[in-house]
Amino acid sequence: MRAQPGRSVTSKVLALLDAFSAASPALTLSELARRAGLPLPTAYRRVAELVAWGALERGDDGRYRIGLRLWEVGSLAPRGLGLRELALPVLEDLYEVTHENVQLAVRQGLELVFIERIAGRHAVPVLTRVGGRFALHATGVGLVLLAHAPPEVQEQVLAAPLERYTELTVTDPRRLRHCLADVRRVGYAVSDRQVTMDALSVAAPIRGPEGVVAAISLVVAHDRANPVALAPLVQAAGRVLSRALGGS
Amino acid sequence: MRAQPGRSVTSKVLALLDAFSAASPALTLSELARRAGLPLPTAYRRVAELVAWGALERGDDGRYRIGLRLWEVGSLAPRGLGLRELALPVLEDLYEVTHENVQLAVRQGLELVFIERIAGRHAVPVLTRVGGRFALHATGVGLVLLAHAPPEVQEQVLAAPLERYTELTVTDPRRLRHCLADVRRVGYAVSDRQVTMDALSVAAPIRGPEGVVAAISLVVAHDRANPVALAPLVQAAGRVLSRALGGS
DNA sequence: GGACCACCTTTCACTGAATGAAAGCCCCGG
DNA sequence: CCGGGGCTTTCATTCAGTGAAAGGTGGTCC
């Protein structure tokens, strides 16, 4: 056959972009084709067009990478660099005061995406990456975003198995439900060694006109931390940003 | 007719993404179709697929915006957030020392793209935007990037009319050629009121294994500035980053 | 040197995914 | 109630896209 019941061209293009990840930012054509589930000649043609436009770039090593043009377009995402640009001064203030890691994240489906991070040089190292994803049920920002997510999102997260990262990760849906209620009640979230045994994070919501749109957090070494003392700082930063976004 | 000699589907998808810009980050379907030069039903179908994947998002107002997913993918561009993450601590150091605007840019074709900016709160306001483009012949970073660009790029820029931004913008190709030679000789570039009459910028190259890959600059009020005093600071930052990238 | 291998690029005959005109919705304002 | 602007679906048609296969290209090993 010559043109089997295949997928749409658009889905193939998007599958090619999907093939890239933080772990593998540079791929050969064959790897790309395999990851996207496309025959080699098909991948070849689509990739050639993407390179011509600038969505992909071909390095001197012959491997393909995400192109600057795609970064440019992506930077127009209101919830990406847009939010980032607005929040950066506030994050910097918070960093100046605490000299700890500051993080900004939004919810995307059943996960969170880190929009910005200021990595304190003397602070506890964090594993996350700007542009990276993470589960909603363990981190401080995740708990805030989940606690204020639409009910159907909460139910979906609670229904699925909750991955365990440390012995303190809350994996029981009933306990998590109580935690989320606490987060809503006190107005901030504390994740104490629920992601790694080194670190603790304190997070507060950022509200837009339609509700919570993002969360901000401090990540500190768990033995140096006093969550109750940090919470007001994080909450204050959250409120400044909420006001800037027209939230409550 | 039903399927005229049209363009490739891929080019249509990319045209839709291209329709967005910093000036118009939210578009209705009709606007999108018009900007991309597509019939409405065609735009409708492609956009629906892009939304399903997350490349676009549809707001409560019915307008389409660039989606977070595209931002995520774009953040994998080695010359985008990749370079940014590496450079940020150095830019912050430079900001700490000077409390002036710090900018990081790379060349993309015959223009430059701003990768990062630390906007000093008490510094002269700059018009540029992270993710934004600008001509190569006027700014400090532009002069550095142009001076170290391949000869064919330089010739193309010099052959085209050079836009004038202020009365001090160099628009004569012969003079610009001399400026570029100076930049290469002294190892930094000064753009004195060539973009706006308020500001002056001092820029230095960042070298990777294959030559200059980016440029870093300070933008200061022209009446407060002493370019010769600032140059060593900017150059030092450039050298730190060059070393980190395996450049000279 | 030449046989092999891995990867990339082009060709070719074929066909179903994509097409745009047209008609149907839906909501708002007069 | 009608008109208009924007969005969505239908439908007959066809060309852009297809994948198998063959043709480079460059490197490694014997």
Coordinates of C-alpha atoms in Angstrom, one line a residue, chain A residues 60-210:
Chain A
D60 CA 27.3 20.1 13.4
D61 CA 27.0 16.6 14.7
G62 CA 24.1 15.9 12.4
R63 CA 21.7 15.6 15.4
Y64 CA 18.5 17.6 15.6
R65 CA 17.6 20.0 18.4
I66 CA 14.7 22.2 19.2
G67 CA 15.3 25.5 17.3
L68 CA 15.4 29.0 18.6
R69 CA 12.3 29.9 16.6
L70 CA 10.2 27.5 18.6
W71 CA 11.6 29.0 21.8
E72 CA 10.6 32.4 20.6
V73 CA 7.0 31.3 19.8
G74 CA 6.8 29.4 23.1
S75 CA 7.9 32.5 25.0
L76 CA 4.6 34.1 23.9
A77 CA 2.7 31.6 26.1
P78 CA 0.9 33.8 28.6
R79 CA 1.3 31.1 31.3
G80 CA 5.0 30.7 30.3
L81 CA 7.4 33.5 30.0
G82 CA 4.5 35.9 30.2
L83 CA 3.8 35.0 33.8
R84 CA 7.5 34.6 34.4
E85 CA 8.3 38.2 33.4
L86 CA 5.7 39.5 35.7
A87 CA 6.8 37.4 38.6
L88 CA 10.5 37.6 38.3
P89 CA 10.9 40.8 40.4
V90 CA 8.8 39.4 43.2
L91 CA 10.7 36.1 43.1
E92 CA 14.0 38.1 43.3
D93 CA 12.7 40.0 46.3
L94 CA 11.8 36.7 48.0
Y95 CA 15.3 35.4 47.2
E96 CA 16.9 38.5 48.6
V97 CA 15.1 38.1 51.9
T98 CA 15.6 34.4 52.3
H99 CA 18.5 33.4 50.1
E100 CA 16.7 30.1 49.5
N101 CA 15.4 28.4 46.4
V102 CA 12.3 30.2 45.0
Q103 CA 10.0 28.4 42.5
L104 CA 7.1 29.3 40.4
A105 CA 4.8 26.7 38.9
V106 CA 1.5 26.3 37.1
R107 CA -0.8 23.3 36.7
Q108 CA -1.0 21.6 33.3
G109 CA -3.5 18.8 33.3
L110 CA -2.7 16.4 36.1
E111 CA 0.9 17.6 36.5
L112 CA 2.7 20.9 37.3
V113 CA 5.2 22.7 35.2
F114 CA 7.9 24.8 36.7
I115 CA 7.9 28.3 35.1
E116 CA 10.8 29.8 37.0
R117 CA 13.3 29.0 39.6
I118 CA 15.9 31.1 41.4
A119 CA 18.4 28.6 42.7
G120 CA 20.1 29.9 45.8
R121 CA 23.8 29.3 45.5
H122 CA 24.1 28.3 49.2
A123 CA 20.7 26.7 49.3
V124 CA 19.8 23.1 49.2
P125 CA 20.1 21.8 45.6
V126 CA 16.8 21.1 43.8
L127 CA 16.3 18.6 41.1
T128 CA 13.7 20.4 39.1
R129 CA 14.3 22.2 35.9
V130 CA 12.5 25.3 34.4
G131 CA 10.2 23.8 31.8
G132 CA 10.1 20.5 33.7
R133 CA 7.0 18.7 35.0
F134 CA 6.2 17.0 38.2
A135 CA 3.4 15.2 40.0
L136 CA 0.9 17.4 41.9
H137 CA 0.7 15.4 45.1
A138 CA 4.1 15.8 46.7
T139 CA 5.6 19.3 46.3
G140 CA 4.5 22.4 48.1
V141 CA 3.5 24.1 44.8
G142 CA 1.8 20.9 43.7
L143 CA -0.4 20.7 46.8
V144 CA -1.4 24.4 46.4
L145 CA -2.3 23.9 42.7
L146 CA -4.1 20.6 43.4
A147 CA -6.0 22.1 46.4
H148 CA -7.4 24.8 44.2
A149 CA -7.9 22.8 41.0
P150 CA -11.4 22.0 39.7
P151 CA -13.0 19.0 41.6
E152 CA -12.7 16.7 38.5
V153 CA -8.9 17.2 38.4
Q154 CA -8.7 16.5 42.1
E155 CA -10.7 13.3 41.7
Q156 CA -8.6 12.1 38.8
V157 CA -5.4 12.6 40.8
L158 CA -6.8 11.0 43.9
A159 CA -8.1 8.1 41.9
A160 CA -4.8 7.2 40.3
P161 CA -2.0 5.6 42.3
L162 CA 0.1 8.3 44.0
E163 CA 3.8 7.8 43.4
R164 CA 5.9 7.5 46.5
Y165 CA 9.2 9.6 46.5
T166 CA 10.2 9.2 50.2
E167 CA 8.8 7.5 53.2
L168 CA 7.0 10.7 54.1
T169 CA 5.2 11.1 50.7
V170 CA 1.5 11.0 51.3
T171 CA 0.1 8.2 49.1
D172 CA -3.1 7.5 50.8
P173 CA -6.0 9.3 49.0
R174 CA -7.9 9.9 52.2
R175 CA -4.9 11.5 53.9
L176 CA -4.2 13.6 50.8
R177 CA -7.8 14.8 50.8
H178 CA -7.4 16.0 54.3
C179 CA -4.1 17.7 53.5
L180 CA -5.7 19.6 50.6
A181 CA -8.5 20.8 52.9
D182 CA -5.8 22.1 55.3
V183 CA -4.1 23.9 52.4
R184 CA -7.3 25.6 51.5
R185 CA -8.0 26.5 55.1
V186 CA -4.6 27.9 56.1
G187 CA -3.8 29.4 52.8
Y188 CA -0.5 27.8 52.2
A189 CA 1.1 24.3 51.8
V190 CA 4.0 22.6 53.5
S191 CA 5.6 19.6 51.9
D192 CA 8.0 18.2 54.5
R193 CA 10.5 15.8 53.0
Q194 CA 7.8 14.4 50.7
V195 CA 10.0 14.7 47.6
T196 CA 13.5 14.2 49.0
M197 CA 14.6 13.6 52.5
D198 CA 16.8 16.8 52.4
A199 CA 14.2 19.4 51.6
L200 CA 11.0 21.0 52.7
S201 CA 8.9 23.4 50.8
V202 CA 6.4 26.1 51.7
A203 CA 4.1 27.3 48.9
A204 CA 1.3 29.8 48.5
P205 CA -1.3 30.4 45.8
I206 CA -1.3 33.1 43.1
R207 CA -4.8 34.1 42.1
G208 CA -6.0 35.6 38.8
P209 CA -9.6 36.8 38.1
E210 CA -10.7 33.1 37.6

